[in-house]
């Protein structure tokens, strides 16, 4: 007879120290999860803030160019609008980083930009004199150039570099969206007349201080414990891969006070200012690496848009042969707005590449967009002057131009966002790596010093585009294509 077995209950004896450690681990995990949720919200606010900064800062530039035909008398060359919309911005981008010294007071500068933009648009809206309207456009242009410079420099106050890159990515996306939004807004309000349409647009700059004071997180919101670094970097992927360089928190909540922006709360407040020799030492390595590719991209891009694009004209497609095109193109004048729409759309998409989570271009490939832009410029010049597929293949010609202009916009957007993204990941000068205030000013100067390259390219393109358009039109007339003469 078998003895009944008795199950002996197993008693787990837990060491009090182990229980405390388990509770500590649970608390730590909960704290990490809460911090990550908080970080996500802060990143969303940061991205939204810089997107609005880019959108509002550039949208007035687009509105003024879109309204050029309505702002000046028919006898006035429209190029004068483009010049007044570019030259003052170039002055701002050269003057502020290269001439002024010391700390940047972001609050005062942004409020000044806002006031100048509103004033410029009101001058354009309320005064009928040509010279006063050109003065108002110049005010808005100067404000836009200084604003772009300031927002790019503001991104450097966020640490680590992946957060600064996150800011630049969304700012670039906003500037790309400005092309579409500005053209759409002017299309909607132009029926109200110049005074009312531009007057309504003058309230848009007020979004910038509202965003700065009430939406933008302080740089101190992104200071975190080293143990959470890898988890935090995952939030900003793929930019995390490039943030291996050491960083130092460069700003605190005092940023919004408008006085000592960009300083450490516990750090010494010293009068540090970069000399002309310091600035030249910092700029020299950037000339071929960042400035030349950006300058070339904008020179080729705006030569295409302003000099070649207006001559890419074809017969109005018939509904029998080209059903889709006939819904878009009703007159020969519709081609140029179509090319601009294609360009602005692809620029927006490519400038949004970082904010959409796509990897940044490798540093060695930064000149590639400029090379492609040059090839597109040469190809479109030949197409305009001589025709690649013959005048009888209008559908193929239009499709080919559509494809090339799409690539042009993609190259332009990628060049812009990747150059400024990469400059935000430049390591500090080794000799001054422990001087926090100097490092801060060097980072601000580096990203600010790049800005004049694109404006210089645009300004030179506006000069080159005039004879380019004239000569291409003459070449078309010589082969019997008379569309440009009738515009």
Short mmCIF file of C-alpha atoms in Angstrom, two decimals:
data_model
loop_
_atom_site.label_atom_id
_atom_site.label_comp_id
_atom_site.label_asym_id
_atom_site.label_seq_id
_atom_site.Cartn_x
_atom_site.Cartn_y
_atom_site.Cartn_z
CA UNK A 1 0.00 0.00 0.00
CA UNK A 2 1.36 3.30 -1.14
CA UNK A 3 1.77 6.07 1.37
CA UNK A 4 -0.16 9.19 0.51
CA UNK A 5 2.17 11.88 -0.63
CA UNK A 6 1.97 15.19 1.06
CA UNK A 7 2.74 18.27 -1.03
CA UNK A 8 5.03 20.53 0.84
CA UNK A 9 4.32 24.16 0.01
CA UNK A 10 7.31 26.07 -1.31
CA UNK A 11 8.01 29.18 0.65
CA UNK A 12 9.95 31.94 -1.10
CA UNK A 13 12.09 33.90 1.30
CA UNK A 14 12.87 37.34 -0.08
CA UNK A 15 15.78 39.36 1.14
CA UNK A 16 14.54 42.81 2.20
CA UNK A 17 17.44 44.34 0.30
CA UNK A 18 16.32 42.56 -2.91
CA UNK A 19 12.77 43.83 -2.43
CA UNK A 20 14.06 47.37 -2.05
CA UNK A 21 16.16 46.99 -5.17
CA UNK A 22 13.14 45.68 -7.10
CA UNK A 23 11.04 48.60 -5.96
CA UNK A 24 13.84 50.98 -6.91
CA UNK A 25 14.07 49.41 -10.38
CA UNK A 26 10.31 49.74 -10.86
CA UNK A 27 10.40 53.36 -9.78
CA UNK A 28 13.33 54.02 -12.08
CA UNK A 29 11.50 52.43 -15.03
CA UNK A 30 8.37 54.40 -14.30
CA UNK A 31 10.42 57.57 -14.01
CA UNK A 32 12.14 56.82 -17.33
CA UNK A 33 8.80 56.20 -19.07
CA UNK A 34 7.33 59.41 -17.66
CA UNK A 35 10.41 61.31 -18.74
CA UNK A 36 10.24 59.84 -22.25
CA UNK A 37 6.58 60.85 -22.57
CA UNK A 38 7.51 64.33 -21.42
CA UNK A 39 10.40 64.38 -23.91
CA UNK A 40 8.09 63.41 -26.77
CA UNK A 41 5.74 66.26 -25.94
CA UNK A 42 8.63 68.70 -25.74
CA UNK A 43 10.00 67.50 -29.07
CA UNK A 44 6.61 67.97 -30.70
CA UNK A 45 6.39 71.52 -29.33
CA UNK A 46 9.94 72.24 -30.46
CA UNK A 47 9.26 70.95 -33.97
CA UNK A 48 5.98 72.87 -34.23
CA UNK A 49 7.65 76.07 -33.02
CA UNK A 50 10.48 75.96 -35.54
CA UNK A 51 8.09 74.95 -38.34
CA UNK A 52 6.02 78.07 -37.61
CA UNK A 53 9.17 80.18 -37.44
CA UNK A 54 10.23 79.01 -40.91
CA UNK A 55 6.75 79.30 -42.37
CA UNK A 56 5.93 82.81 -41.14
CA UNK A 57 9.43 84.20 -41.67
CA UNK A 58 9.47 83.22 -45.36
CA UNK A 59 5.82 83.50 -46.32
CA UNK A 60 5.93 87.30 -46.71
CA UNK A 61 8.83 86.93 -49.17
CA UNK A 62 6.66 84.63 -51.30
CA UNK A 63 3.59 86.85 -51.03
CA UNK A 64 5.54 89.89 -52.23
CA UNK A 65 6.96 88.00 -55.22
CA UNK A 66 3.50 86.61 -56.03
CA UNK A 67 2.04 90.12 -55.83
CA UNK A 68 4.79 91.74 -57.95
CA UNK A 69 2.50 92.30 -60.94
CA UNK A 70 -0.04 94.07 -58.72
CA UNK A 71 2.44 96.16 -56.71
CA UNK A 72 4.13 98.15 -59.48
CA UNK A 73 2.94 99.89 -62.66
CA UNK A 74 3.09 97.83 -65.89
CA UNK A 75 6.02 99.89 -67.19
CA UNK A 76 8.19 99.08 -64.16
CA UNK A 77 10.61 96.11 -64.56
CA UNK A 78 9.47 93.31 -62.27
CA UNK A 79 13.10 92.53 -61.52
CA UNK A 80 13.21 95.57 -59.25
CA UNK A 81 10.75 93.80 -56.93
CA UNK A 82 13.02 90.74 -56.82
CA UNK A 83 16.06 92.93 -56.12
CA UNK A 84 14.38 94.80 -53.24
CA UNK A 85 13.17 91.47 -51.89
CA UNK A 86 16.67 89.93 -51.85
CA UNK A 87 19.35 92.62 -51.36
CA UNK A 88 18.26 93.81 -47.87
CA UNK A 89 18.11 90.19 -46.66
CA UNK A 90 21.66 89.71 -47.90
CA UNK A 91 22.78 92.81 -45.99
CA UNK A 92 21.24 91.40 -42.81
CA UNK A 93 22.88 88.00 -43.25
CA UNK A 94 26.31 89.54 -43.84
CA UNK A 95 26.10 92.39 -41.35
CA UNK A 96 24.83 90.69 -38.22
CA UNK A 97 27.12 87.66 -37.83
CA UNK A 98 30.26 89.21 -39.30
CA UNK A 99 30.13 92.73 -37.89
CA UNK A 100 28.29 92.58 -34.56
CA UNK A 101 29.93 91.02 -31.52
CA UNK A 102 28.94 89.46 -28.21
CA UNK A 103 25.84 87.67 -27.02
CA UNK A 104 22.69 87.41 -29.08
CA UNK A 105 19.60 88.75 -27.35
CA UNK A 106 17.02 86.63 -29.10
CA UNK A 107 13.92 88.17 -27.57
CA UNK A 108 14.83 91.72 -28.56
CA UNK A 109 15.95 90.68 -32.02
CA UNK A 110 12.79 88.68 -32.78
CA UNK A 111 10.53 91.46 -31.54
CA UNK A 112 12.45 93.88 -33.75
CA UNK A 113 12.02 91.59 -36.77
CA UNK A 114 8.29 91.30 -36.10
CA UNK A 115 7.82 95.08 -35.84
CA UNK A 116 9.86 95.70 -39.00
CA UNK A 117 7.88 93.10 -40.99
CA UNK A 118 4.52 94.53 -39.94
CA UNK A 119 5.73 98.07 -40.68
CA UNK A 120 7.02 97.07 -44.12
CA UNK A 121 3.79 95.35 -45.15
CA UNK A 122 1.69 98.26 -43.89
CA UNK A 123 3.80 100.71 -45.93
CA UNK A 124 3.20 98.55 -49.01
CA UNK A 125 -0.53 98.31 -48.29
CA UNK A 126 -1.31 101.91 -47.34
CA UNK A 127 0.93 103.97 -49.66
CA UNK A 128 0.56 104.06 -53.45
CA UNK A 129 3.95 105.61 -54.24
CA UNK A 130 6.29 103.20 -56.06
CA UNK A 131 9.29 104.30 -54.01
CA UNK A 132 7.45 103.90 -50.72
CA UNK A 133 6.28 100.42 -51.73
CA UNK A 134 9.84 99.48 -52.61
CA UNK A 135 10.92 100.80 -49.21
CA UNK A 136 8.27 98.70 -47.49
CA UNK A 137 9.39 95.61 -49.42
CA UNK A 138 12.98 96.33 -48.36
CA UNK A 139 11.90 96.52 -44.70
CA UNK A 140 10.16 93.15 -44.94
CA UNK A 141 13.14 91.65 -46.78
CA UNK A 142 15.63 92.84 -44.16
CA UNK A 143 13.42 91.44 -41.43
CA UNK A 144 13.11 88.10 -43.22
CA UNK A 145 16.89 87.79 -43.69
CA UNK A 146 17.62 88.70 -40.10
CA UNK A 147 14.83 86.41 -38.90
CA UNK A 148 16.16 83.40 -40.80
CA UNK A 149 19.64 84.04 -39.42
CA UNK A 150 18.27 84.37 -35.89
CA UNK A 151 16.18 81.20 -35.96
CA UNK A 152 19.10 79.15 -37.28
CA UNK A 153 21.30 80.55 -34.51
CA UNK A 154 18.55 79.90 -31.95
CA UNK A 155 18.64 76.21 -32.89
CA UNK A 156 22.25 75.99 -31.66
CA UNK A 157 21.16 76.80 -28.10
CA UNK A 158 19.52 73.37 -27.86
CA UNK A 159 21.61 70.38 -26.82
CA UNK A 160 22.59 67.69 -27.68
CA UNK A 161 23.31 68.19 -31.41
CA UNK A 162 20.47 65.83 -32.33
CA UNK A 163 17.99 68.26 -30.75
CA UNK A 164 19.58 71.19 -32.61
CA UNK A 165 19.31 69.15 -35.83
CA UNK A 166 15.68 68.40 -35.02
CA UNK A 167 15.03 72.14 -34.80
CA UNK A 168 16.76 72.87 -38.10
CA UNK A 169 14.85 70.08 -39.84
CA UNK A 170 11.49 71.52 -38.87
CA UNK A 171 12.59 75.09 -39.62
CA UNK A 172 13.63 74.02 -43.13
CA UNK A 173 10.30 72.26 -43.56
CA UNK A 174 8.50 75.47 -42.60
CA UNK A 175 10.48 77.52 -45.10
CA UNK A 176 9.58 74.98 -47.79
CA UNK A 177 5.89 75.15 -46.88
CA UNK A 178 6.05 78.96 -47.12
CA UNK A 179 6.32 78.71 -50.91
CA UNK A 180 3.04 76.84 -51.22
CA UNK A 181 1.21 78.69 -48.44
CA UNK A 182 2.31 82.15 -49.62
CA UNK A 183 1.27 81.57 -53.22
CA UNK A 184 -2.08 80.10 -52.10
CA UNK A 185 -2.79 82.95 -49.67
CA UNK A 186 -2.11 85.62 -52.28
CA UNK A 187 -4.28 83.78 -54.79
CA UNK A 188 -7.13 83.88 -52.27
CA UNK A 189 -6.78 87.51 -51.13
CA UNK A 190 -5.64 89.21 -54.35
CA UNK A 191 -9.26 89.69 -55.38
CA UNK A 192 -9.66 92.04 -52.41
CA UNK A 193 -7.09 94.41 -53.90
CA UNK A 194 -3.48 95.19 -53.05
CA UNK A 195 -4.23 97.33 -50.01
CA UNK A 196 -6.60 94.86 -48.36
CA UNK A 197 -4.67 91.73 -49.38
CA UNK A 198 -1.26 92.96 -48.21
CA UNK A 199 -2.87 94.58 -45.17
CA UNK A 200 -4.30 91.23 -44.08
CA UNK A 201 -0.88 89.63 -44.62
CA UNK A 202 0.72 92.19 -42.30
CA UNK A 203 -0.71 90.49 -39.22
CA UNK A 204 1.07 87.22 -39.94
CA UNK A 205 4.42 88.20 -38.33
CA UNK A 206 2.63 88.43 -34.98
CA UNK A 207 2.62 84.62 -34.93
CA UNK A 208 6.39 84.64 -34.31
CA UNK A 209 6.45 86.30 -30.85
CA UNK A 210 3.34 84.32 -29.82
CA UNK A 211 5.11 81.09 -30.74
CA UNK A 212 8.34 82.19 -29.07
CA UNK A 213 6.76 83.08 -25.75
CA UNK A 214 3.97 80.49 -25.45
CA UNK A 215 4.91 77.39 -27.49
CA UNK A 216 8.69 77.13 -27.80
CA UNK A 217 10.21 74.96 -25.02
CA UNK A 218 13.17 76.39 -23.13
CA UNK A 219 16.53 74.73 -23.89
CA UNK A 220 16.61 73.52 -20.28
CA UNK A 221 13.65 71.24 -21.09
CA UNK A 222 16.06 68.92 -22.93
CA UNK A 223 18.64 68.46 -20.20
CA UNK A 224 18.56 64.84 -19.14
CA UNK A 225 20.46 62.24 -17.16
CA UNK A 226 23.21 60.37 -18.99
CA UNK A 227 21.57 57.01 -18.31
CA UNK A 228 18.64 58.03 -20.49
CA UNK A 229 20.76 59.27 -23.36
CA UNK A 230 20.29 56.30 -25.68
CA UNK A 231 16.55 56.14 -25.10
CA UNK A 232 16.22 59.85 -25.68
CA UNK A 233 18.27 59.75 -28.87
CA UNK A 234 15.90 57.08 -30.22
CA UNK A 235 13.18 59.71 -30.19
CA UNK A 236 15.09 61.86 -32.63
CA UNK A 237 16.28 59.09 -34.93
CA UNK A 238 17.90 59.23 -37.46
CA UNK A 239 19.66 62.34 -36.26
CA UNK A 240 20.93 60.46 -33.24
CA UNK A 241 23.55 58.72 -35.31
CA UNK A 242 25.40 61.97 -35.76
CA UNK A 243 25.29 63.27 -32.23
CA UNK A 244 28.35 61.48 -30.96
CA UNK A 245 30.24 64.73 -30.50
CA UNK A 246 30.38 65.93 -26.91
CA UNK A 247 27.90 68.63 -26.01
CA UNK A 248 27.27 71.08 -23.26
CA UNK A 249 23.86 72.55 -22.38
CA UNK A 250 24.04 76.05 -23.76
CA UNK A 251 20.95 77.74 -22.44
CA UNK A 252 18.43 77.85 -19.67
CA UNK A 253 14.94 79.09 -19.11
CA UNK A 254 16.37 82.59 -18.95
CA UNK A 255 16.29 82.55 -22.76
CA UNK A 256 12.82 84.02 -22.77
CA UNK A 257 13.76 86.97 -20.62
CA UNK A 258 15.58 88.69 -23.46
CA UNK A 259 18.66 89.55 -21.45
CA UNK A 260 21.42 87.01 -21.09
CA UNK A 261 20.23 84.42 -23.60
CA UNK A 262 22.23 81.28 -24.07
CA UNK A 263 24.06 81.23 -20.75
CA UNK A 264 24.32 78.58 -18.14
CA UNK A 265 22.42 79.26 -14.99
CA UNK A 266 25.40 78.48 -12.82
CA UNK A 267 28.08 79.67 -15.21
CA UNK A 268 29.99 82.93 -15.03
CA UNK A 269 28.65 85.83 -17.04
CA UNK A 270 31.68 87.15 -18.88
CA UNK A 271 32.04 89.59 -21.74
CA UNK A 272 33.22 87.19 -24.43
CA UNK A 273 33.26 88.41 -28.03
CA UNK A 274 34.75 86.79 -31.11
CA UNK A 275 37.32 88.95 -32.88
CA UNK A 276 37.59 89.35 -36.65
CA UNK A 277 40.54 86.95 -36.61
CA UNK A 278 38.47 84.39 -34.67
CA UNK A 279 35.63 84.64 -37.17
CA UNK A 280 37.94 84.26 -40.16
CA UNK A 281 39.53 81.20 -38.51
CA UNK A 282 36.06 79.67 -38.07
CA UNK A 283 34.85 80.57 -41.57
CA UNK A 284 37.81 79.26 -43.60
CA UNK A 285 37.00 75.54 -43.17
CA UNK A 286 33.34 76.23 -44.04
CA UNK A 287 33.91 77.97 -47.38
CA UNK A 288 34.40 74.93 -49.61
CA UNK A 289 32.61 72.51 -47.31
CA UNK A 290 29.25 74.29 -46.92
CA UNK A 291 29.14 77.75 -48.50
CA UNK A 292 30.26 76.88 -52.04
CA UNK A 293 27.76 74.01 -52.50
CA UNK A 294 24.92 76.16 -51.13
CA UNK A 295 25.90 79.16 -53.28
CA UNK A 296 26.07 77.05 -56.44
CA UNK A 297 22.75 75.34 -55.78
CA UNK A 298 20.95 78.67 -55.39
CA UNK A 299 22.74 80.29 -58.34
CA UNK A 300 21.76 77.44 -60.69
CA UNK A 301 18.31 77.00 -59.16
CA UNK A 302 17.18 80.61 -59.43
CA UNK A 303 18.75 81.02 -62.87
CA UNK A 304 16.52 78.14 -63.96
CA UNK A 305 13.45 79.59 -62.24
CA UNK A 306 13.85 83.21 -63.32
CA UNK A 307 15.78 82.96 -66.60
CA UNK A 308 14.91 79.61 -68.21
CA UNK A 309 11.51 78.74 -66.71
CA UNK A 310 9.65 81.65 -68.36
CA UNK A 311 10.80 80.39 -71.80
CA UNK A 312 9.72 76.76 -71.33
CA UNK A 313 6.52 77.27 -73.32
CA UNK A 314 4.61 74.86 -75.52
CA UNK A 315 1.34 74.74 -77.46
CA UNK A 316 -1.83 74.48 -75.40
CA UNK A 317 -2.57 70.72 -75.20
CA UNK A 318 -5.80 69.50 -76.73
CA UNK A 319 -8.26 67.44 -74.73
CA UNK A 320 -8.17 64.67 -77.35
CA UNK A 321 -4.42 64.09 -77.22
CA UNK A 322 -3.60 65.13 -73.63
CA UNK A 323 -6.67 64.89 -71.43
CA UNK A 324 -4.95 65.55 -68.09
CA UNK A 325 -2.71 68.38 -69.34
CA UNK A 326 -5.66 70.10 -70.99
CA UNK A 327 -7.34 70.34 -67.57
CA UNK A 328 -4.28 72.20 -66.19
CA UNK A 329 -3.01 74.23 -69.16
CA UNK A 330 -5.60 76.56 -70.69
CA UNK A 331 -3.28 79.23 -72.14
CA UNK A 332 0.44 79.50 -72.84
CA UNK A 333 0.72 81.71 -69.73
CA UNK A 334 -0.22 78.73 -67.54
CA UNK A 335 3.10 76.93 -68.09
CA UNK A 336 5.27 79.14 -65.90
CA UNK A 337 2.92 78.98 -62.85
CA UNK A 338 2.82 75.19 -63.35
CA UNK A 339 6.62 74.96 -63.25
CA UNK A 340 6.66 77.11 -60.11
CA UNK A 341 4.04 74.93 -58.44
CA UNK A 342 6.04 71.79 -59.22
CA UNK A 343 9.21 73.44 -57.93
CA UNK A 344 7.66 74.72 -54.68
CA UNK A 345 6.03 71.34 -53.95
CA UNK A 346 9.24 69.36 -54.38
CA UNK A 347 11.23 71.92 -52.37
CA UNK A 348 8.78 71.55 -49.51
CA UNK A 349 9.01 67.76 -49.58
CA UNK A 350 12.80 67.69 -49.73
CA UNK A 351 13.25 70.36 -47.06
CA UNK A 352 11.02 68.22 -44.86
CA UNK A 353 13.23 65.14 -45.29
CA UNK A 354 14.89 65.42 -41.86
CA UNK A 355 11.63 66.13 -40.04
CA UNK A 356 10.03 63.16 -41.84
CA UNK A 357 12.69 60.88 -40.39
CA UNK A 358 14.82 60.35 -43.50
CA UNK A 359 18.58 60.15 -42.96
CA UNK A 360 20.72 63.19 -43.65
CA UNK A 361 23.02 63.27 -46.66
CA UNK A 362 26.54 62.06 -45.86
CA UNK A 363 28.96 64.95 -45.62
CA UNK A 364 30.87 63.82 -48.70
CA UNK A 365 27.68 64.07 -50.80
CA UNK A 366 26.82 67.68 -49.94
CA UNK A 367 28.17 68.95 -53.33
CA UNK A 368 25.97 66.44 -55.21
CA UNK A 369 22.82 68.64 -55.38
CA UNK A 370 24.88 71.46 -56.92
CA UNK A 371 26.31 69.11 -59.56
CA UNK A 372 22.83 67.85 -60.46
CA UNK A 373 21.49 71.42 -60.56
CA UNK A 374 24.18 72.39 -63.06
CA UNK A 375 23.35 69.43 -65.30
CA UNK A 376 19.65 70.35 -65.13
CA UNK A 377 20.46 73.98 -65.98
CA UNK A 378 22.45 72.94 -69.07
CA UNK A 379 19.77 70.46 -70.20
CA UNK A 380 16.88 72.91 -69.78
CA UNK A 381 18.87 75.64 -71.56
CA UNK A 382 19.30 73.31 -74.55
CA UNK A 383 15.63 72.28 -74.41
CA UNK A 384 14.52 75.92 -74.41
CA UNK A 385 16.84 77.06 -77.19
CA UNK A 386 16.79 74.06 -79.55
CA UNK A 387 14.35 71.44 -78.24
CA UNK A 388 15.36 67.90 -77.30
CA UNK A 389 12.49 65.92 -78.82
CA UNK A 390 11.22 68.26 -81.53
CA UNK A 391 8.24 70.61 -81.51
CA UNK A 392 5.88 67.85 -82.63
CA UNK A 393 6.45 65.86 -79.39
CA UNK A 394 4.89 68.40 -77.05
CA UNK A 395 3.64 65.82 -74.54
CA UNK A 396 7.10 64.29 -74.19
CA UNK A 397 8.67 67.73 -73.87
CA UNK A 398 6.29 68.77 -71.09
CA UNK A 399 6.78 65.49 -69.20
CA UNK A 400 10.56 65.80 -69.48
CA UNK A 401 10.56 69.39 -68.18
CA UNK A 402 8.20 68.35 -65.36
CA UNK A 403 10.66 65.64 -64.32
CA UNK A 404 13.72 67.91 -64.43
CA UNK A 405 12.06 70.69 -62.44
CA UNK A 406 10.96 68.14 -59.85
CA UNK A 407 14.57 67.00 -59.46
CA UNK A 408 15.66 70.65 -59.33
CA UNK A 409 13.33 71.31 -56.40
CA UNK A 410 14.45 68.15 -54.60
CA UNK A 411 18.12 69.10 -54.99
CA UNK A 412 17.51 72.65 -53.76
CA UNK A 413 15.61 71.53 -50.68
CA UNK A 414 18.12 68.79 -49.80
CA UNK A 415 21.04 71.20 -50.09
CA UNK A 416 19.43 73.72 -47.74
CA UNK A 417 18.33 71.39 -44.96
CA UNK A 418 21.45 69.21 -45.00
CA UNK A 419 23.97 72.05 -44.98
CA UNK A 420 22.39 73.69 -41.92
CA UNK A 421 21.79 70.31 -40.30
CA UNK A 422 25.46 69.36 -40.71
CA UNK A 423 26.77 72.67 -39.43
CA UNK A 424 24.83 72.07 -36.22
CA UNK A 425 26.86 68.89 -35.75
CA UNK A 426 30.26 70.53 -36.18
CA UNK A 427 32.48 69.67 -33.19
CA UNK A 428 33.76 72.58 -31.08
CA UNK A 429 37.24 74.01 -31.47
CA UNK A 430 39.55 71.80 -29.32
CA UNK A 431 41.45 74.75 -27.87
CA UNK A 432 38.28 76.29 -26.41
CA UNK A 433 36.23 73.17 -25.69
CA UNK A 434 35.96 73.99 -21.98
CA UNK A 435 34.94 77.63 -22.45
CA UNK A 436 31.14 77.36 -22.52
CA UNK A 437 30.35 80.94 -23.48
CA UNK A 438 32.92 80.94 -26.27
CA UNK A 439 31.66 77.60 -27.57
CA UNK A 440 28.14 79.02 -27.63
CA UNK A 441 29.16 82.07 -29.64
CA UNK A 442 31.23 79.97 -32.04
CA UNK A 443 28.27 77.69 -32.78
CA UNK A 444 25.99 80.68 -33.32
CA UNK A 445 28.50 82.34 -35.60
CA UNK A 446 29.18 79.23 -37.67
CA UNK A 447 25.56 78.62 -38.58
CA UNK A 448 24.97 82.34 -39.06
CA UNK A 449 27.99 82.76 -41.33
CA UNK A 450 26.59 80.25 -43.85
CA UNK A 451 23.39 82.20 -44.48
CA UNK A 452 24.75 84.76 -46.90
CA UNK A 453 25.82 82.04 -49.38
CA UNK A 454 22.27 81.28 -50.55
CA UNK A 455 21.23 84.95 -50.70
CA UNK A 456 24.35 85.81 -52.73
CA UNK A 457 23.50 83.00 -55.15
CA UNK A 458 19.92 84.26 -55.51
CA UNK A 459 21.07 87.86 -56.06
CA UNK A 460 23.60 86.85 -58.72
CA UNK A 461 20.99 84.63 -60.38
CA UNK A 462 18.55 87.55 -60.60
CA UNK A 463 21.24 89.46 -62.54
CA UNK A 464 22.14 86.54 -64.81
CA UNK A 465 18.50 85.57 -65.44
CA UNK A 466 17.57 88.74 -67.36
CA UNK A 467 20.00 88.32 -70.31
CA UNK A 468 19.47 84.53 -70.17
CA UNK A 469 15.73 84.89 -70.75
CA UNK A 470 16.25 87.41 -73.56
CA UNK A 471 18.78 85.25 -75.41
CA UNK A 472 16.71 82.07 -75.08
CA UNK A 473 13.66 83.90 -76.42
CA UNK A 474 15.68 85.09 -79.42
CA UNK A 475 16.89 81.52 -80.03
CA UNK A 476 13.29 80.27 -80.03
CA UNK A 477 12.19 82.97 -82.45
CA UNK A 478 15.01 82.04 -84.83
CA UNK A 479 13.64 78.49 -85.08
CA UNK A 480 10.09 79.72 -85.53
CA UNK A 481 8.78 79.22 -81.98
CA UNK A 482 7.02 82.50 -81.18
CA UNK A 483 5.37 81.82 -77.78
CA UNK A 484 7.74 83.93 -75.67
CA UNK A 485 7.30 86.91 -77.98
CA UNK A 486 3.57 86.95 -77.38
CA UNK A 487 3.82 87.07 -73.57
#
